[in-house]
Short mmCIF file of C-alpha atoms in Angstrom, two decimals:
data_model
loop_
_atom_site.label_atom_id
_atom_site.label_comp_id
_atom_site.label_asym_id
_atom_site.label_seq_id
_atom_site.Cartn_x
_atom_site.Cartn_y
_atom_site.Cartn_z
CA MET A 1 113.64 54.57 46.99
CA LYS A 2 113.69 57.98 48.99
CA LYS A 3 111.46 58.37 52.20
CA TYR A 4 108.94 61.10 51.89
CA THR A 5 108.03 63.54 54.74
CA LYS A 6 104.84 63.97 55.58
CA ASP A 7 105.07 67.75 54.08
CA GLU A 8 106.52 66.22 50.54
CA MET A 9 103.17 63.68 51.05
CA LYS A 10 100.76 66.51 51.76
CA ASN A 11 102.03 68.52 48.64
CA ILE A 12 101.68 65.39 46.11
CA TYR A 13 97.87 64.96 47.59
CA LYS A 14 97.30 69.03 47.16
CA SER A 15 98.53 69.29 43.57
CA ARG A 16 96.59 65.97 42.47
CA ARG A 17 93.26 67.73 44.04
CA ASP A 18 94.51 71.13 42.42
CA PHE A 19 94.40 69.70 39.20
CA PHE A 20 91.00 67.81 39.61
CA ALA A 21 89.66 71.07 41.04
CA LYS A 22 90.73 72.88 38.00
CA PHE A 23 88.91 70.33 36.02
CA LEU A 24 85.71 70.93 38.10
CA ARG A 25 85.91 74.61 37.61
CA GLU A 26 86.08 74.76 34.11
CA HIS A 27 83.25 72.38 34.04
CA SER A 28 80.83 73.87 36.11
CA ILE A 29 80.65 71.18 38.85
CA ASP A 30 80.96 72.29 42.80
CA VAL A 31 81.40 68.93 44.17
CA ALA A 32 82.92 65.21 42.82
CA VAL A 33 82.04 62.58 45.46
CA ILE A 34 84.33 59.35 45.70
CA ILE A 35 83.34 56.10 47.63
CA ASP A 36 85.07 53.24 48.74
CA ASN A 37 83.74 50.18 50.61
CA GLU A 38 83.10 46.99 50.38
CA ASP A 39 80.26 46.87 47.68
CA THR A 40 82.55 49.07 45.43
CA ARG A 41 86.03 49.50 45.46
CA ASP A 42 87.51 53.09 43.88
CA ALA A 43 91.19 53.23 44.20
CA ASN A 44 90.78 57.30 43.70
CA LEU A 45 90.38 57.54 47.46
CA ARG A 46 93.61 56.41 47.89
CA TYR A 47 94.89 58.37 44.94
CA PHE A 48 93.40 61.77 46.19
CA CYS A 49 94.25 61.48 49.96
CA GLY A 50 96.24 58.55 51.08
CA HIS A 51 93.59 56.73 53.20
CA ILE A 52 93.95 53.12 52.44
CA CYS A 53 90.37 51.90 51.77
CA ASP A 54 86.75 52.23 52.99
CA GLY A 55 85.72 55.67 53.23
CA ILE A 56 84.08 58.73 51.44
CA LEU A 57 85.64 61.64 50.21
CA ILE A 58 84.21 64.81 49.01
CA ILE A 59 86.27 67.14 47.08
CA LYS A 60 85.31 70.71 46.30
CA SER A 61 86.08 72.73 43.17
CA ASP A 62 88.22 74.83 45.47
CA SER A 63 90.45 71.21 45.61
CA SER A 64 89.58 71.19 49.61
CA CYS A 65 87.92 68.22 50.58
CA VAL A 66 86.07 66.00 53.47
CA LEU A 67 87.22 62.65 54.34
CA ILE A 68 84.81 60.04 56.29
CA PRO A 69 87.02 57.29 57.15
CA TRP A 70 85.29 53.94 58.57
CA ASP A 71 88.42 53.83 60.55
CA VAL A 72 89.49 56.86 61.82
CA ASN A 73 92.57 55.92 63.58
CA LEU A 74 94.04 54.56 60.27
CA ALA A 75 92.96 57.94 58.62
CA LYS A 76 94.70 59.86 61.05
CA ASP A 77 97.67 57.91 60.44
CA ASN A 78 97.36 58.16 57.13
CA ALA A 79 95.39 60.38 55.39
CA PHE A 80 95.83 63.87 54.10
CA ALA A 81 92.64 65.54 53.97
CA GLU A 82 91.49 69.44 55.26
CA LYS A 83 88.54 67.71 57.46
CA ILE A 84 88.26 64.36 58.68
CA ILE A 85 84.96 63.29 59.86
CA PRO A 86 84.51 59.68 61.66
CA PHE A 87 82.03 57.67 59.74
CA THR A 88 80.07 56.42 63.04
CA ARG A 89 78.52 60.40 63.33
CA TYR A 90 76.44 59.55 59.70
CA GLU A 91 75.48 55.93 61.64
CA ARG A 92 77.80 54.37 59.35
CA ASP A 93 75.17 55.22 56.16
CA THR A 94 77.08 56.34 53.08
CA ILE A 95 73.68 58.70 52.20
CA LYS A 96 73.23 60.18 55.14
CA ALA A 97 76.88 60.88 55.18
CA VAL A 98 77.44 62.66 51.58
CA SER A 99 73.81 64.63 52.11
CA ALA A 100 75.07 65.98 55.66
CA VAL A 101 78.03 67.23 54.23
CA LEU A 102 76.49 68.56 51.02
CA ASN A 103 73.57 70.33 52.72
CA ALA A 104 75.76 71.81 55.18
CA LEU A 105 77.44 74.07 51.89
CA PRO A 106 76.68 77.25 51.67
CA ALA A 107 73.88 77.06 49.23
CA LYS A 108 74.46 79.34 45.80
CA ASN A 109 71.80 78.91 42.93
CA LYS A 110 71.35 74.88 42.36
CA MET A 111 74.86 73.52 42.98
CA VAL A 112 76.26 70.39 40.74
CA VAL A 113 77.61 67.13 42.44
CA GLU A 114 78.75 64.64 40.57
CA ILE A 115 78.77 60.88 42.55
CA PRO A 116 80.12 57.76 41.33
CA PRO A 117 78.77 56.05 38.02
CA ALA A 118 78.72 52.52 39.59
CA THR A 119 75.75 54.14 41.89
CA PRO A 120 72.88 51.74 42.15
CA TYR A 121 70.20 53.52 40.93
CA PRO A 122 67.92 53.38 44.20
CA ASP A 123 70.84 54.99 45.95
CA PHE A 124 70.65 57.51 43.36
CA LEU A 125 67.03 58.41 44.00
CA LYS A 126 67.80 58.48 47.71
CA ILE A 127 70.56 61.12 47.15
CA ILE A 128 68.75 63.22 44.65
CA ASP A 129 65.99 63.41 47.73
CA ALA A 130 68.33 63.87 50.41
CA VAL A 131 69.94 66.89 48.86
CA PRO A 132 67.19 69.06 47.23
CA ALA A 133 69.22 71.98 46.81
CA TRP A 134 71.82 70.40 44.33
CA ASP A 135 71.97 69.00 41.16
CA VAL A 136 72.80 65.31 41.45
CA ARG A 137 74.62 63.75 38.70
CA CYS A 138 75.15 59.92 37.89
CA ARG A 139 76.69 59.69 34.49
CA GLU A 140 79.72 58.15 32.32
CA ASN A 141 81.85 60.50 30.53
CA SER A 142 81.95 62.42 34.19
CA ALA A 143 84.46 63.68 36.53
CA HIS A 144 85.32 60.15 37.50
CA SER A 145 86.40 59.75 34.27
CA PHE A 146 88.81 62.13 34.19
CA ILE A 147 90.24 60.73 37.19
CA GLU A 148 90.71 57.83 34.95
CA ALA A 149 92.55 59.73 32.52
CA MET A 150 94.52 61.31 35.06
CA ARG A 151 95.43 58.54 37.03
CA SER A 152 97.28 56.98 33.31
CA VAL A 153 100.11 59.33 33.48
CA LYS A 154 102.24 59.06 36.73
CA ASP A 155 103.26 61.50 38.79
CA ASP A 156 106.84 61.25 40.00
CA TYR A 157 106.21 59.71 43.31
CA GLU A 158 104.11 57.27 41.34
CA ILE A 159 107.06 56.10 39.19
CA GLU A 160 109.56 55.92 41.90
CA CYS A 161 107.24 53.41 43.93
CA THR A 162 106.41 51.38 41.16
CA LYS A 163 109.95 51.29 40.25
CA GLU A 164 110.65 49.84 43.56
CA ALA A 165 107.80 47.40 43.16
CA ALA A 166 110.07 46.51 39.97
CA ARG A 167 112.97 46.28 41.74
CA ILE A 168 111.67 43.85 44.40
CA GLY A 169 109.64 41.51 41.92
CA ASP A 170 112.92 41.45 39.65
CA LYS A 171 114.78 39.91 43.00
CA ILE A 172 112.00 37.87 43.89
CA ILE A 173 112.39 36.11 39.99
CA ASP A 174 115.82 35.65 40.58
CA GLY A 175 115.45 34.07 44.06
CA ILE A 176 112.80 31.49 42.03
CA GLU A 177 115.15 30.63 39.56
CA GLN A 178 117.80 29.84 42.22
CA ARG A 179 115.36 27.82 44.27
CA ILE A 180 113.97 26.02 41.22
CA LYS A 181 117.51 25.35 40.21
CA LYS A 182 118.26 23.64 43.89
CA GLY A 183 115.40 21.46 44.12
CA LYS A 184 113.58 23.73 46.81
CA ILE A 185 110.41 25.06 44.71
CA LYS A 186 108.81 21.43 43.45
CA THR A 187 104.87 22.95 43.49
CA GLU A 188 102.85 25.90 42.82
CA THR A 189 102.19 26.15 46.10
CA ASP A 190 105.78 26.62 46.84
CA VAL A 191 106.40 29.32 44.39
CA ALA A 192 102.97 31.20 45.24
CA LEU A 193 104.38 30.87 49.51
CA PHE A 194 107.76 31.90 48.54
CA ILE A 195 106.24 35.26 46.62
CA GLU A 196 104.08 36.11 49.44
CA SER A 197 107.13 35.50 52.15
CA GLU A 198 109.50 37.62 49.60
CA CYS A 199 107.56 40.87 49.33
CA ARG A 200 106.80 41.22 53.07
CA LYS A 201 110.29 40.89 53.55
CA TYR A 202 111.29 43.24 51.03
CA GLY A 203 108.60 45.91 52.44
CA CYS A 204 105.59 45.43 50.20
CA GLU A 205 102.02 45.34 51.61
CA ARG A 206 100.88 42.41 49.50
CA THR A 207 100.84 40.78 46.26
CA GLY A 208 99.05 42.81 43.24
CA PHE A 209 96.85 40.28 43.01
CA ASP A 210 96.08 36.42 43.78
CA THR A 211 99.25 34.86 42.02
CA LEU A 212 98.86 32.52 39.37
CA ALA A 213 101.15 29.45 39.21
CA ALA A 214 100.05 26.93 36.20
CA GLY A 215 102.24 23.93 35.69
CA PRO A 216 102.44 21.91 32.07
CA SER A 217 99.17 20.37 32.62
CA ARG A 218 97.32 23.79 33.63
CA SER A 219 99.76 26.26 31.48
CA PHE A 220 97.32 26.34 28.54
CA ALA A 221 94.59 28.52 30.70
CA ILE A 222 95.40 32.16 30.27
CA HIS A 223 94.23 32.84 33.91
CA CYS A 224 94.87 29.14 35.58
CA PHE A 225 91.71 27.92 37.89
CA PRO A 226 92.46 27.47 40.75
CA ASN A 227 95.13 30.10 40.71
CA TYR A 228 97.02 27.78 42.18
CA THR A 229 97.11 24.17 43.47
CA ALA A 230 99.70 21.45 44.94
CA GLY A 231 100.74 20.63 41.70
CA GLU A 232 104.18 20.07 40.59
CA TRP A 233 105.65 23.23 39.32
CA PRO A 234 107.46 23.32 37.11
CA GLY A 235 106.99 20.26 35.33
CA ASN A 236 108.52 19.09 32.43
CA GLY A 237 106.81 21.20 29.70
CA LEU A 238 106.06 24.61 29.56
CA SER A 239 105.03 26.34 33.08
CA ILE A 240 103.32 30.17 34.13
CA LEU A 241 103.97 32.01 36.68
CA ASP A 242 102.04 35.42 36.67
CA PHE A 243 102.41 38.11 39.72
CA GLY A 244 102.89 41.66 40.95
CA VAL A 245 103.79 43.02 44.13
CA VAL A 246 102.37 46.28 45.76
CA TYR A 247 104.53 48.86 47.28
CA ASN A 248 102.93 52.06 48.54
CA GLY A 249 100.06 51.19 46.94
CA TYR A 250 101.32 50.63 43.41
CA THR A 251 101.98 47.43 42.10
CA SER A 252 104.19 45.70 39.71
CA ASP A 253 102.95 43.13 37.15
CA THR A 254 104.97 40.42 35.47
CA THR A 255 104.71 36.71 33.75
CA LEU A 256 107.30 34.58 33.41
CA THR A 257 107.60 31.13 31.88
CA VAL A 258 109.35 28.18 32.83
CA ALA A 259 110.67 25.72 29.94
CA LYS A 260 111.67 22.17 31.68
CA GLY A 261 112.79 19.41 30.24
CA LYS A 262 113.33 18.79 26.42
CA LEU A 263 110.30 20.48 24.83
CA SER A 264 108.74 19.67 21.24
CA ALA A 265 109.65 21.69 18.01
CA GLN A 266 105.98 22.95 18.56
CA GLN A 267 106.62 24.40 21.88
CA GLU A 268 110.01 25.59 20.87
CA LYS A 269 108.17 27.94 18.09
CA SER A 270 105.76 29.07 21.12
CA ILE A 271 108.37 30.47 22.72
CA GLU A 272 109.97 31.77 19.70
CA LEU A 273 106.64 33.88 18.76
CA VAL A 274 106.11 35.05 22.05
CA GLU A 275 109.68 36.40 22.30
CA LYS A 276 109.56 38.05 19.06
CA ALA A 277 106.11 39.69 19.88
CA ALA A 278 107.40 41.26 23.12
CA VAL A 279 110.35 42.57 20.90
CA THR A 280 107.73 44.13 17.98
CA GLY A 281 105.56 45.41 20.85
CA LEU A 282 108.07 47.03 22.58
CA GLN A 283 109.12 49.45 19.68
CA PHE A 284 105.38 50.77 19.46
CA TYR A 285 105.67 51.80 22.99
CA LYS A 286 106.10 55.25 22.64
CA LYS A 287 104.40 58.60 22.95
CA ASP A 288 101.71 60.01 20.71
CA ILE A 289 101.76 56.04 18.91
CA PRO A 290 98.17 54.63 19.26
CA LEU A 291 97.82 51.76 21.23
CA ARG A 292 95.77 49.89 18.93
CA LEU A 293 98.63 50.23 16.37
CA ALA A 294 101.08 48.09 18.89
CA ALA A 295 98.50 45.77 19.47
CA SER A 296 97.89 45.08 15.73
CA LYS A 297 101.56 44.68 14.94
CA VAL A 298 102.06 42.13 17.66
CA ASP A 299 98.88 40.25 16.30
CA GLU A 300 100.54 40.29 12.78
CA VAL A 301 103.72 38.02 14.16
CA PHE A 302 101.34 35.53 15.42
CA LYS A 303 99.02 35.59 12.31
CA LYS A 304 102.23 35.10 10.06
CA ALA A 305 102.64 31.95 12.30
CA LYS A 306 99.10 30.99 11.96
CA ARG A 307 98.77 31.43 15.60
CA THR A 308 96.42 33.78 17.82
CA MET A 309 96.75 36.00 20.92
CA PRO A 310 93.53 35.30 22.65
CA HIS A 311 94.20 38.58 24.94
CA GLY A 312 94.87 42.48 24.83
CA LEU A 313 98.88 42.95 24.55
CA GLY A 314 98.77 45.34 27.70
CA HIS A 315 97.12 47.53 30.37
CA GLY A 316 98.20 50.37 32.49
CA ILE A 317 99.26 49.71 36.29
CA GLY A 318 99.31 51.64 39.29
CA LEU A 319 97.23 51.80 42.39
CA GLU A 320 94.96 48.89 40.95
CA ILE A 321 96.07 45.80 39.02
CA HIS A 322 94.33 47.00 35.45
CA GLU A 323 94.13 50.81 35.07
CA PHE A 324 93.72 52.46 31.93
CA PRO A 325 94.67 52.42 28.85
CA PHE A 326 94.32 48.79 27.72
CA VAL A 327 96.75 48.19 25.00
CA ARG A 328 94.26 46.26 22.14
CA PRO A 329 93.39 46.04 18.56
CA ARG A 330 89.95 47.55 19.31
CA ALA A 331 91.31 50.67 21.23
CA GLU A 332 90.07 54.15 20.13
CA PRO A 333 92.35 55.56 17.56
CA GLU A 334 92.79 58.62 19.65
CA VAL A 335 94.07 56.76 22.57
CA THR A 336 98.27 57.15 22.40
CA PHE A 337 101.18 56.58 24.89
CA ALA A 338 102.34 59.34 26.69
CA PRO A 339 105.20 59.97 28.75
CA GLY A 340 104.53 58.82 32.38
CA MET A 341 102.26 55.77 31.22
CA ILE A 342 103.03 52.81 32.95
CA VAL A 343 101.78 49.75 30.80
CA THR A 344 102.14 45.91 30.50
CA LEU A 345 103.29 44.22 27.31
CA GLU A 346 102.04 40.97 27.80
CA PRO A 347 102.36 38.49 24.40
CA GLY A 348 100.89 35.07 24.81
CA LEU A 349 100.22 31.74 23.15
CA TYR A 350 98.02 28.95 25.19
CA ASP A 351 97.50 25.55 23.63
CA LYS A 352 95.85 22.58 25.30
CA GLU A 353 98.22 20.28 24.27
CA LEU A 354 101.47 21.90 23.99
CA GLY A 355 100.82 24.09 27.39
CA GLY A 356 101.29 28.09 27.03
CA VAL A 357 103.97 30.72 27.46
CA ARG A 358 103.61 33.86 28.42
CA LEU A 359 106.28 36.74 28.60
CA GLU A 360 104.94 40.03 30.68
CA ASN A 361 107.24 42.71 31.39
CA ASP A 362 105.99 46.48 32.55
CA VAL A 363 106.73 49.43 30.57
CA LEU A 364 107.39 53.29 31.37
CA ILE A 365 106.61 55.16 28.78
CA THR A 366 109.35 58.38 28.67
CA GLU A 367 109.81 61.96 26.43
CA LYS A 368 112.06 59.82 24.34
CA GLY A 369 111.11 56.16 24.15
CA ASN A 370 110.45 53.66 26.97
CA GLU A 371 112.10 52.13 29.87
CA VAL A 372 111.45 48.35 30.96
CA LEU A 373 110.69 48.49 34.55
CA THR A 374 110.80 44.69 35.11
CA HIS A 375 113.10 41.98 34.29
CA SER A 376 110.83 38.68 33.69
CA ARG A 377 112.04 36.31 31.11
CA ILE A 378 111.50 32.49 30.12
CA ILE A 379 113.97 30.36 32.32
CA ARG A 380 115.39 27.17 30.94
CA ILE A 381 115.39 23.95 33.25
CA ASN A 382 117.14 21.08 32.02
#
């Protein structure tokens, strides 16, 4: 992917804050506070200014912002904010930091500030006491909810980053298949460490989550525990591998199934159903189609075969591995696919005796339909 200049990155973050600030003004909100720390992680910090983690971001309705990072040196290298103040100035105390910035702003009547909905109640009370001139709001359906919806539709930069993560993930999948056939991958640990090594080689920050590698004796679990062991992978039967890689903050998310040796008729039927479900679901991953309809159509595929998928059909990805929207039958009817969304499509079936089958790929919703970004698959080994 192209290398962006600092000025280009500055404009990207500024345009996001401008869009958000418009919402603040329309709803008579003067300031929104974003807090990312060990207690509560919030990717909105990176989304609006580029700072990786551990900081407080205060965005004003004129779109200007103040960043208070724990690591000021890291912030100076990565962040794009009008003002950066070291957290040490406030004795590394979140309440003191937020109140100091708010109380320094020019007072005009009773100004409104929205703090994160996840703020513990005792901290909410402390902030109220610390900023008497402010109307402090901590609620659902807030400015923070608007950010969630805003992040569900990716801008051009986010799409490029995700496509690069997908491209790298595809190369890793190809490498895994080759190494299995050459006998170089024999255990769950082998494949997990190969992914870790390869993603770093290709310039990724990390894996999107702890890799899930389950041999035939463990693939019945939707998310196996432990995530991987020294057990055989892939063994005779059905093995699952679920992984993602992160490029410039944006993750891919794929699941492949390895079918090794002679399978039973029931195992072959599981594979057939999952592949059919993936094809069926993709037909409904298009703009203006309700998410719940796509999920319901896939459930019908399994229901006709008297099988049940025990999880949702997909979810948004981005700076986090699970983001809005969530593709499931209970999704709100008014939530529809929109161009710019990147959503997983991951039908799966699991059985204690047969093992599990899941096929997951990442799909970009476009104006004309969709684009499948990853190319995970069922890998067959004789």
